[in-house]
mmCIF file of C-alpha atoms and ligand atoms in Angstrom:
data_model
loop_
_atom_site.group_PDB
_atom_site.id
_atom_site.type_symbol
_atom_site.label_atom_id
_atom_site.label_comp_id
_atom_site.label_asym_id
_atom_site.label_seq_id
_atom_site.Cartn_x
_atom_site.Cartn_y
_atom_site.Cartn_z
ATOM 1 C CA MET L 1 -98.544 -85.437 -58.908
ATOM 2 C CA ARG L 2 -101.819 -83.496 -58.985
ATOM 3 C CA THR L 3 -104.453 -84.534 -56.465
ATOM 4 C CA ILE L 4 -107.233 -83.801 -58.919
ATOM 5 C CA ASP L 5 -107.294 -82.931 -62.592
ATOM 6 C CA TRP L 6 -109.236 -83.128 -65.848
ATOM 7 C CA ILE L 7 -107.730 -85.816 -68.072
ATOM 8 C CA ASP L 8 -109.132 -87.089 -71.400
ATOM 9 C CA GLY L 9 -112.673 -85.868 -70.756
ATOM 10 C CA ALA L 10 -113.080 -86.984 -67.142
ATOM 11 C CA VAL L 11 -112.167 -86.001 -63.590
ATOM 12 C CA VAL L 12 -109.187 -87.975 -62.288
ATOM 13 C CA LEU L 13 -108.338 -87.938 -58.583
ATOM 14 C CA VAL L 14 -106.321 -89.882 -56.048
ATOM 15 C CA ASP L 15 -108.642 -91.806 -53.713
ATOM 16 C CA GLN L 16 -107.644 -90.422 -50.302
ATOM 17 C CA THR L 17 -109.627 -93.053 -48.416
ATOM 18 C CA ARG L 18 -107.098 -95.648 -49.652
ATOM 19 C CA LEU L 19 -104.009 -93.732 -48.488
ATOM 20 C CA PRO L 20 -101.474 -94.342 -47.078
ATOM 21 C CA GLY L 21 -101.768 -98.027 -47.954
ATOM 22 C CA GLU L 22 -102.529 -97.719 -51.660
ATOM 23 C CA GLU L 23 -102.132 -94.919 -54.204
ATOM 24 C CA VAL L 24 -105.156 -95.454 -56.427
ATOM 25 C CA TYR L 25 -106.368 -92.975 -59.069
ATOM 26 C CA LEU L 26 -110.070 -92.900 -59.947
ATOM 27 C CA ARG L 27 -111.487 -91.788 -63.280
ATOM 28 C CA LEU L 28 -114.928 -90.251 -62.707
ATOM 29 C CA ASP L 29 -117.204 -89.792 -65.714
ATOM 30 C CA THR L 30 -120.446 -88.796 -63.995
ATOM 31 C CA VAL L 31 -121.647 -86.176 -61.547
ATOM 32 C CA ALA L 32 -123.054 -88.904 -59.292
ATOM 33 C CA GLU L 33 -119.615 -90.524 -58.998
ATOM 34 C CA LEU L 34 -118.008 -87.179 -58.200
ATOM 35 C CA VAL L 35 -120.607 -86.271 -55.561
ATOM 36 C CA GLU L 36 -120.022 -89.657 -53.912
ATOM 37 C CA ALA L 37 -116.253 -89.012 -53.970
ATOM 38 C CA ILE L 38 -116.708 -85.625 -52.285
ATOM 39 C CA GLN L 39 -119.098 -86.955 -49.639
ATOM 40 C CA ARG L 40 -116.950 -89.995 -48.844
ATOM 41 C CA LEU L 41 -113.820 -87.779 -48.655
ATOM 42 C CA ARG L 42 -112.086 -89.565 -51.536
ATOM 43 C CA VAL L 43 -111.293 -85.968 -52.429
ATOM 44 C CA ARG L 44 -111.203 -83.541 -49.516
ATOM 45 C CA GLY L 45 -109.717 -80.298 -48.228
ATOM 46 C CA ALA L 46 -111.313 -76.940 -49.018
ATOM 47 C CA PRO L 47 -109.403 -75.923 -52.176
ATOM 48 C CA ALA L 48 -109.464 -79.485 -53.574
ATOM 49 C CA ILE L 49 -113.227 -79.793 -53.235
ATOM 50 C CA GLY L 50 -113.566 -76.328 -54.783
ATOM 51 C CA VAL L 51 -111.697 -77.620 -57.836
ATOM 52 C CA ALA L 52 -113.720 -80.855 -57.739
ATOM 53 C CA GLY L 53 -117.002 -78.925 -57.735
ATOM 54 C CA ALA L 54 -115.814 -76.694 -60.576
ATOM 55 C CA LEU L 55 -114.724 -79.651 -62.726
ATOM 56 C CA GLY L 56 -117.982 -81.377 -61.762
ATOM 57 C CA VAL L 57 -119.979 -78.608 -63.431
ATOM 58 C CA ALA L 58 -118.011 -79.212 -66.645
ATOM 59 C CA LEU L 59 -118.832 -82.894 -66.276
ATOM 60 C CA ALA L 60 -122.500 -81.984 -65.840
ATOM 61 C CA ALA L 61 -122.439 -79.849 -69.006
ATOM 62 C CA LYS L 62 -121.079 -82.846 -70.889
ATOM 63 C CA GLN L 63 -123.573 -85.268 -69.327
ATOM 64 C CA TYR L 64 -126.876 -83.337 -69.466
ATOM 65 C CA ALA L 65 -128.515 -81.419 -72.327
ATOM 66 C CA ASP L 66 -131.831 -81.019 -70.534
ATOM 67 C CA PRO L 67 -131.770 -77.730 -68.513
ATOM 68 C CA ALA L 68 -133.690 -79.204 -65.565
ATOM 69 C CA GLU L 69 -131.324 -82.184 -65.297
ATOM 70 C CA LEU L 70 -128.331 -79.875 -65.593
ATOM 71 C CA ALA L 71 -129.643 -77.607 -62.825
ATOM 72 C CA ALA L 72 -130.296 -80.611 -60.582
ATOM 73 C CA ALA L 73 -126.734 -81.873 -61.120
ATOM 74 C CA VAL L 74 -125.299 -78.452 -60.267
ATOM 75 C CA HIS L 75 -127.387 -78.375 -57.081
ATOM 76 C CA LEU L 76 -126.091 -81.809 -56.026
ATOM 77 C CA LEU L 77 -122.507 -80.652 -56.485
ATOM 78 C CA GLU L 78 -123.033 -77.348 -54.680
ATOM 79 C CA THR L 79 -124.568 -79.002 -51.617
ATOM 80 C CA ALA L 80 -122.404 -82.132 -51.432
ATOM 81 C CA ARG L 81 -120.700 -80.754 -48.295
ATOM 82 C CA PRO L 82 -121.762 -77.563 -46.481
ATOM 83 C CA THR L 83 -118.831 -76.094 -44.546
ATOM 84 C CA ALA L 84 -115.934 -75.276 -46.889
ATOM 85 C CA VAL L 85 -116.929 -72.206 -48.887
ATOM 86 C CA ASN L 86 -114.697 -73.255 -51.795
ATOM 87 C CA LEU L 87 -117.124 -75.941 -52.958
ATOM 88 C CA ALA L 88 -120.225 -73.799 -53.472
ATOM 89 C CA ARG L 89 -118.090 -70.922 -54.703
ATOM 90 C CA GLY L 90 -116.320 -73.059 -57.334
ATOM 91 C CA VAL L 91 -119.588 -74.607 -58.482
ATOM 92 C CA ARG L 92 -121.382 -71.246 -58.800
ATOM 93 C CA ARG L 93 -118.519 -69.600 -60.653
ATOM 94 C CA VAL L 94 -118.515 -72.292 -63.336
ATOM 95 C CA ALA L 95 -122.305 -72.741 -63.417
ATOM 96 C CA ALA L 96 -122.642 -69.081 -64.412
ATOM 97 C CA LEU L 97 -121.202 -70.068 -67.825
ATOM 98 C CA LEU L 98 -123.587 -72.960 -68.529
ATOM 99 C CA PRO L 99 -124.778 -74.481 -70.750
ATOM 100 C CA SER L 100 -121.530 -74.085 -72.743
ATOM 101 C CA PHE L 101 -119.279 -77.051 -71.988
ATOM 102 C CA ASP L 102 -116.203 -75.306 -73.413
ATOM 103 C CA ALA L 103 -116.752 -72.193 -71.311
ATOM 104 C CA ALA L 104 -117.447 -74.271 -68.189
ATOM 105 C CA LEU L 105 -114.341 -76.398 -68.609
ATOM 106 C CA GLY L 106 -112.192 -73.333 -69.323
ATOM 107 C CA GLU L 107 -113.345 -71.665 -66.093
ATOM 108 C CA ALA L 108 -112.897 -74.857 -64.042
ATOM 109 C CA LEU L 109 -109.315 -75.206 -65.300
ATOM 110 C CA ARG L 110 -108.705 -71.556 -64.409
ATOM 111 C CA ILE L 111 -109.840 -72.297 -60.836
ATOM 112 C CA ARG L 112 -107.455 -75.286 -60.744
ATOM 113 C CA ASP L 113 -104.585 -73.106 -61.977
ATOM 114 C CA GLU L 114 -105.420 -70.327 -59.511
ATOM 115 C CA GLU L 115 -105.218 -72.808 -56.626
ATOM 116 C CA ILE L 116 -101.829 -74.032 -57.871
ATOM 117 C CA ALA L 117 -100.548 -70.440 -57.994
ATOM 118 C CA SER L 118 -102.060 -69.708 -54.555
ATOM 119 C CA SER L 119 -100.145 -72.542 -52.928
ATOM 120 C CA LYS L 120 -96.847 -71.105 -54.126
ATOM 121 C CA ALA L 121 -97.704 -67.613 -52.851
ATOM 122 C CA MET L 122 -98.876 -68.897 -49.447
ATOM 123 C CA ALA L 123 -95.688 -70.947 -49.044
ATOM 124 C CA ARG L 124 -93.550 -67.838 -49.445
ATOM 125 C CA LEU L 125 -95.654 -65.480 -47.322
ATOM 126 C CA GLY L 126 -96.221 -68.096 -44.612
ATOM 127 C CA ALA L 127 -92.553 -69.070 -44.344
ATOM 128 C CA ASP L 128 -91.558 -65.396 -44.104
ATOM 129 C CA LEU L 129 -94.075 -64.955 -41.265
ATOM 130 C CA VAL L 130 -92.953 -68.045 -39.323
ATOM 131 C CA GLU L 131 -89.330 -66.906 -39.561
ATOM 132 C CA LYS L 132 -90.334 -63.427 -38.390
ATOM 133 C CA LEU L 133 -92.394 -64.682 -35.426
ATOM 134 C CA CYS L 134 -90.308 -67.691 -34.346
ATOM 135 C CA GLY L 135 -86.853 -67.199 -35.848
ATOM 136 C CA ALA L 136 -85.046 -70.012 -37.669
ATOM 137 C CA ASP L 137 -85.687 -73.688 -36.930
ATOM 138 C CA ALA L 138 -89.285 -73.323 -35.736
ATOM 139 C CA ARG L 139 -90.934 -76.451 -34.344
ATOM 140 C CA LEU L 140 -94.455 -76.540 -35.756
ATOM 141 C CA LEU L 141 -97.609 -78.424 -34.902
ATOM 142 C CA THR L 142 -100.159 -78.904 -37.671
ATOM 143 C CA HIS L 143 -103.658 -80.350 -37.692
ATOM 144 C CA CYS L 144 -105.649 -82.296 -40.301
ATOM 145 C CA ASN L 145 -104.125 -82.439 -43.795
ATOM 146 C CA THR L 146 -103.286 -79.204 -45.569
ATOM 147 C CA GLY L 147 -100.839 -80.496 -48.166
ATOM 148 C CA GLY L 148 -101.113 -81.113 -51.884
ATOM 149 C CA LEU L 149 -103.834 -83.643 -51.128
ATOM 150 C CA ALA L 150 -106.050 -80.846 -49.794
ATOM 151 C CA THR L 151 -105.352 -78.504 -52.714
ATOM 152 C CA VAL L 152 -103.974 -79.549 -56.109
ATOM 153 C CA VAL L 153 -100.251 -79.449 -55.361
ATOM 154 C CA GLU L 154 -98.132 -78.303 -52.355
ATOM 155 C CA GLY L 155 -100.964 -77.159 -50.067
ATOM 156 C CA THR L 156 -101.814 -74.363 -47.651
ATOM 157 C CA ALA L 157 -100.256 -74.688 -44.164
ATOM 158 C CA LEU L 158 -98.190 -77.672 -45.257
ATOM 159 C CA SER L 159 -96.817 -75.677 -48.205
ATOM 160 C CA VAL L 160 -95.262 -73.410 -45.554
ATOM 161 C CA VAL L 161 -93.677 -76.449 -43.889
ATOM 162 C CA PHE L 162 -92.287 -77.562 -47.271
ATOM 163 C CA GLU L 163 -90.934 -74.061 -47.939
ATOM 164 C CA LEU L 164 -89.246 -73.810 -44.510
ATOM 165 C CA TYR L 165 -87.668 -77.207 -45.166
ATOM 166 C CA ARG L 166 -86.343 -75.969 -48.534
ATOM 167 C CA ARG L 167 -84.930 -72.925 -46.727
ATOM 168 C CA GLU L 168 -83.300 -75.242 -44.137
ATOM 169 C CA SER L 169 -85.235 -73.306 -41.526
ATOM 170 C CA LEU L 170 -87.519 -76.002 -40.094
ATOM 171 C CA GLY L 171 -86.907 -77.256 -36.561
ATOM 172 C CA GLY L 172 -89.493 -80.037 -36.569
ATOM 173 C CA VAL L 173 -93.102 -80.947 -37.362
ATOM 174 C CA ILE L 174 -95.727 -82.644 -35.253
ATOM 175 C CA ALA L 175 -98.771 -83.917 -37.129
ATOM 176 C CA SER L 176 -101.900 -84.046 -35.024
ATOM 177 C CA GLU L 177 -103.818 -87.262 -35.684
ATOM 178 C CA THR L 178 -107.217 -85.697 -36.511
ATOM 179 C CA ARG L 179 -109.900 -87.964 -35.130
ATOM 180 C CA PRO L 180 -112.065 -89.523 -36.375
ATOM 181 C CA LEU L 181 -110.954 -89.842 -40.023
ATOM 182 C CA LEU L 182 -107.249 -89.416 -39.263
ATOM 183 C CA GLN L 183 -106.300 -87.015 -42.042
ATOM 184 C CA GLY L 184 -103.202 -86.083 -40.005
ATOM 185 C CA ALA L 185 -102.154 -89.647 -39.217
ATOM 186 C CA ARG L 186 -102.864 -91.055 -42.686
ATOM 187 C CA LEU L 187 -102.290 -88.186 -45.112
ATOM 188 C CA THR L 188 -100.005 -85.546 -43.567
ATOM 189 C CA THR L 189 -97.498 -88.183 -42.497
ATOM 190 C CA TRP L 190 -97.668 -89.689 -46.015
ATOM 191 C CA GLU L 191 -96.925 -86.333 -47.622
ATOM 192 C CA LEU L 192 -94.131 -85.461 -45.172
ATOM 193 C CA ARG L 193 -92.518 -88.868 -45.650
ATOM 194 C CA ARG L 194 -92.629 -88.487 -49.455
ATOM 195 C CA ALA L 195 -90.943 -85.101 -49.076
ATOM 196 C CA GLY L 196 -88.253 -86.594 -46.816
ATOM 197 C CA ILE L 197 -89.180 -84.333 -43.890
ATOM 198 C CA ALA L 198 -88.677 -85.749 -40.392
ATOM 199 C CA HIS L 199 -91.892 -85.621 -38.358
ATOM 200 C CA ARG L 200 -93.725 -87.079 -35.395
ATOM 201 C CA LEU L 201 -97.358 -87.969 -34.905
ATOM 202 C CA ALA L 202 -99.340 -87.034 -31.774
ATOM 203 C CA VAL L 203 -102.879 -87.772 -30.655
ATOM 204 C CA ASP L 204 -105.043 -84.661 -30.938
ATOM 205 C CA SER L 205 -105.438 -84.232 -27.201
ATOM 206 C CA ALA L 206 -101.653 -84.135 -26.659
ATOM 207 C CA GLY L 207 -101.341 -80.872 -28.616
ATOM 208 C CA PRO L 208 -102.023 -78.329 -25.856
ATOM 209 C CA PHE L 209 -99.831 -80.273 -23.403
ATOM 210 C CA LEU L 210 -96.913 -80.411 -25.854
ATOM 211 C CA MET L 211 -97.268 -76.656 -26.286
ATOM 212 C CA ALA L 212 -97.322 -76.137 -22.507
ATOM 213 C CA ARG L 213 -94.182 -78.263 -22.201
ATOM 214 C CA GLY L 214 -92.361 -75.951 -24.625
ATOM 215 C CA GLU L 215 -92.085 -78.435 -27.505
ATOM 216 C CA VAL L 216 -93.946 -76.349 -30.090
ATOM 217 C CA ASP L 217 -93.024 -72.854 -31.332
ATOM 218 C CA ALA L 218 -96.194 -72.272 -33.405
ATOM 219 C CA VAL L 219 -99.375 -73.966 -34.531
ATOM 220 C CA ILE L 220 -99.981 -73.768 -38.279
ATOM 221 C CA LEU L 221 -103.115 -75.047 -39.974
ATOM 222 C CA GLY L 222 -105.613 -74.343 -42.744
ATOM 223 C CA ALA L 223 -109.243 -73.269 -42.972
ATOM 224 C CA ASP L 224 -112.474 -74.301 -44.610
ATOM 225 C CA ARG L 225 -113.966 -70.853 -44.283
ATOM 226 C CA ILE L 226 -112.609 -67.565 -42.984
ATOM 227 C CA CYS L 227 -115.462 -65.307 -41.939
ATOM 228 C CA ALA L 228 -115.702 -61.528 -42.323
ATOM 229 C CA ASN L 229 -114.871 -61.005 -38.629
ATOM 230 C CA GLY L 230 -111.753 -63.220 -38.886
ATOM 231 C CA ASP L 231 -113.231 -66.324 -37.245
ATOM 232 C CA VAL L 232 -111.581 -69.454 -38.644
ATOM 233 C CA VAL L 233 -113.710 -72.509 -39.377
ATOM 234 C CA ASN L 234 -111.486 -75.578 -39.728
ATOM 235 C CA LYS L 235 -111.252 -79.280 -38.894
ATOM 236 C CA VAL L 236 -112.578 -80.155 -35.450
ATOM 237 C CA GLY L 237 -109.731 -79.988 -32.942
ATOM 238 C CA SER L 238 -108.374 -76.699 -34.279
ATOM 239 C CA TYR L 239 -110.088 -74.714 -31.500
ATOM 240 C CA ALA L 240 -108.458 -76.853 -28.781
ATOM 241 C CA HIS L 241 -105.052 -76.237 -30.365
ATOM 242 C CA ALA L 242 -105.816 -72.487 -30.460
ATOM 243 C CA LEU L 243 -106.656 -72.498 -26.745
ATOM 244 C CA GLY L 244 -103.453 -74.417 -26.080
ATOM 245 C CA ALA L 245 -101.420 -71.951 -28.135
ATOM 246 C CA LYS L 246 -102.943 -68.996 -26.298
ATOM 247 C CA ALA L 247 -102.182 -70.581 -22.907
ATOM 248 C CA ALA L 248 -98.605 -71.354 -23.958
ATOM 249 C CA GLY L 249 -98.079 -67.899 -25.501
ATOM 250 C CA ILE L 250 -97.160 -69.191 -28.965
ATOM 251 C CA PRO L 251 -98.498 -68.053 -32.373
ATOM 252 C CA PHE L 252 -101.539 -69.710 -33.910
ATOM 253 C CA ILE L 253 -101.284 -69.228 -37.688
ATOM 254 C CA CYS L 254 -103.945 -70.000 -40.264
ATOM 255 C CA VAL L 255 -102.940 -70.390 -43.925
ATOM 256 C CA ALA L 256 -105.645 -70.427 -46.594
ATOM 257 C CA PRO L 257 -106.185 -68.968 -50.064
ATOM 258 C CA GLU L 258 -108.438 -65.962 -50.701
ATOM 259 C CA SER L 259 -110.881 -68.488 -52.210
ATOM 260 C CA THR L 260 -111.533 -69.638 -48.614
ATOM 261 C CA VAL L 261 -112.245 -66.108 -47.324
ATOM 262 C CA ASP L 262 -116.003 -65.535 -47.229
ATOM 263 C CA LEU L 263 -116.901 -61.935 -46.522
ATOM 264 C CA SER L 264 -120.604 -62.737 -46.917
ATOM 265 C CA THR L 265 -120.508 -64.848 -43.739
ATOM 266 C CA PRO L 266 -120.324 -62.446 -40.786
ATOM 267 C CA SER L 267 -118.937 -64.863 -38.166
ATOM 268 C CA GLY L 268 -118.349 -68.515 -37.339
ATOM 269 C CA ALA L 269 -121.778 -68.693 -35.714
ATOM 270 C CA ASP L 270 -123.303 -68.283 -39.197
ATOM 271 C CA VAL L 271 -121.557 -71.316 -40.724
ATOM 272 C CA GLU L 272 -123.239 -74.680 -41.152
ATOM 273 C CA ILE L 273 -120.963 -77.172 -39.425
ATOM 274 C CA GLU L 274 -121.169 -80.563 -41.110
ATOM 275 C CA ASP L 275 -122.096 -83.369 -38.715
ATOM 276 C CA ARG L 276 -120.937 -86.640 -40.232
ATOM 277 C CA GLY L 277 -123.070 -88.919 -38.086
ATOM 278 C CA SER L 278 -122.512 -91.426 -35.354
ATOM 279 C CA ALA L 279 -120.812 -94.310 -37.129
ATOM 280 C CA GLU L 280 -117.482 -92.565 -37.857
ATOM 281 C CA VAL L 281 -116.948 -91.961 -34.122
ATOM 282 C CA ALA L 282 -118.723 -94.772 -32.314
ATOM 283 C CA GLY L 283 -118.563 -97.358 -35.102
ATOM 284 C CA THR L 284 -115.735 -99.651 -34.116
ATOM 285 C CA THR L 285 -114.959 -98.794 -30.517
ATOM 286 C CA ALA L 286 -118.078 -98.031 -28.472
ATOM 287 C CA PRO L 287 -120.726 -100.512 -27.370
ATOM 288 C CA GLU L 288 -123.300 -101.148 -30.076
ATOM 289 C CA GLY L 289 -126.046 -98.527 -30.070
ATOM 290 C CA THR L 290 -123.875 -95.719 -28.638
ATOM 291 C CA GLU L 291 -124.893 -92.365 -30.092
ATOM 292 C CA ALA L 292 -122.030 -90.016 -30.987
ATOM 293 C CA ILE L 293 -121.956 -86.336 -31.814
ATOM 294 C CA ASN L 294 -119.623 -85.742 -34.739
ATOM 295 C CA PRO L 295 -119.052 -82.131 -35.815
ATOM 296 C CA ALA L 296 -116.457 -82.348 -38.587
ATOM 297 C CA PHE L 297 -115.334 -78.748 -38.051
ATOM 298 C CA ASP L 298 -115.113 -76.160 -35.290
ATOM 299 C CA VAL L 299 -114.774 -72.402 -35.002
ATOM 300 C CA THR L 300 -111.673 -70.672 -33.685
ATOM 301 C CA PRO L 301 -112.673 -67.131 -32.735
ATOM 302 C CA ALA L 302 -110.627 -64.370 -34.333
ATOM 303 C CA HIS L 303 -109.151 -63.234 -31.007
ATOM 304 C CA LEU L 304 -107.275 -66.565 -30.706
ATOM 305 C CA VAL L 305 -105.759 -66.308 -34.204
ATOM 306 C CA THR L 306 -102.358 -64.606 -34.328
ATOM 307 C CA ALA L 307 -102.333 -64.219 -38.115
ATOM 308 C CA ILE L 308 -104.075 -65.358 -41.268
ATOM 309 C CA VAL L 309 -101.893 -65.866 -44.344
ATOM 310 C CA THR L 310 -103.537 -65.937 -47.761
ATOM 311 C CA ASP L 311 -101.996 -65.902 -51.224
ATOM 312 C CA GLU L 312 -102.325 -62.091 -51.203
ATOM 313 C CA ARG L 313 -101.907 -60.831 -47.645
ATOM 314 C CA VAL L 314 -101.081 -61.445 -44.003
ATOM 315 C CA PHE L 315 -103.526 -60.013 -41.503
ATOM 316 C CA SER L 316 -104.925 -60.412 -38.028
ATOM 317 C CA GLY L 317 -108.409 -59.553 -36.863
ATOM 318 C CA ARG L 318 -111.187 -58.921 -39.361
ATOM 319 C CA ALA L 319 -110.920 -60.269 -42.892
ATOM 320 C CA ASP L 320 -113.007 -57.497 -44.399
ATOM 321 C CA GLY L 321 -110.820 -54.678 -43.166
ATOM 322 C CA ALA L 322 -113.655 -53.161 -41.091
ATOM 323 C CA PRO L 323 -112.657 -51.739 -37.719
ATOM 324 C CA ALA L 324 -112.846 -54.288 -34.894
ATOM 325 C CA GLY L 325 -115.485 -53.671 -32.330
HETATM 326 O O1 MRU R 1 -113.059 -82.940 -43.812
HETATM 327 P P1 MRU R 1 -111.874 -82.496 -44.600
HETATM 328 O O2 MRU R 1 -110.758 -83.488 -44.575
HETATM 329 O O3 MRU R 1 -112.249 -82.063 -45.990
HETATM 330 O O4 MRU R 1 -111.367 -81.221 -43.833
HETATM 331 C C1 MRU R 1 -110.256 -80.517 -44.336
HETATM 332 C C2 MRU R 1 -109.764 -79.468 -43.420
HETATM 333 O O5 MRU R 1 -110.376 -79.164 -42.421
HETATM 334 C C3 MRU R 1 -108.528 -78.746 -43.799
HETATM 335 O O6 MRU R 1 -107.816 -78.359 -42.675
HETATM 336 C C4 MRU R 1 -108.931 -77.500 -44.588
HETATM 337 O O7 MRU R 1 -109.697 -77.831 -45.715
HETATM 338 C C5 MRU R 1 -107.813 -76.663 -44.988
HETATM 339 S S1 MRU R 1 -106.649 -77.497 -45.978
HETATM 340 C C6 MRU R 1 -106.395 -76.792 -47.374
#
């Protein structure tokens, strides 16, 4: 199963807002439909929205002959969500080949295929690292959803979990719920169950305590943007897990493709953190009229990150290779 693909002249994706209850595939023929799908998180996860944006530009080339309309469609795709660098990067890479539809589609499919290849490389490098740092049978805690649903197949951090399972070297997995949209509770558990991997679910705030109690050997999660100085921008709650890992003396490992590394962003302070508004947090539980603050992502400073695994390298500290200081 591919989370997103180009089939018979349209973008086809699994609607992640309907999981785990229903597995529904949407066929999207217009840029407006695709932008809505990205903003509503029907498709989500940094590499997956990078592929969505790239395929969206091909869709735009098919839909619009007028250069001004085409440029407006590209702008809508590029700015649909601000934090994951993959989206704008995927859109720009394909838009450089406009107005040729054939060239745009060819490049978008290359981006899709690169992400598929990246997942395989990260699985191998990440599993080698976990075995090196924690030995066999590591008990891992992961946050948000970093599986095939967040990429095209297999995933980033979750691809490492799948690989350790294949190696019979996985001691356990705890999925952190991921308030408020519950990507961990709804999607990571769904993927682990499909793979036949035993797992448990924990509320986000239990993470640091479980680490302190010695029930976790390493935290492993993904990224939406890795900055030049090695700061990791990822789903809100990641920073709390990093503080917990530091206090417990266990590794905090980030797994993300090179397409998520953004050397043009100096540090996490330079990243626009998407705020998804009050309703997602206060909507069903708080008294009517309660205002919420809802940053969808946070920044884990580089000094709390034990290692970053990409499809090409494993490193700690700066992503750009410059001396720390
Ligand atoms: O808001 P989302 O669900 O798109 O956020 C996704 C994440 O934060 C993931 O952890 C991140 O994209 C890395 S997964 C490949």
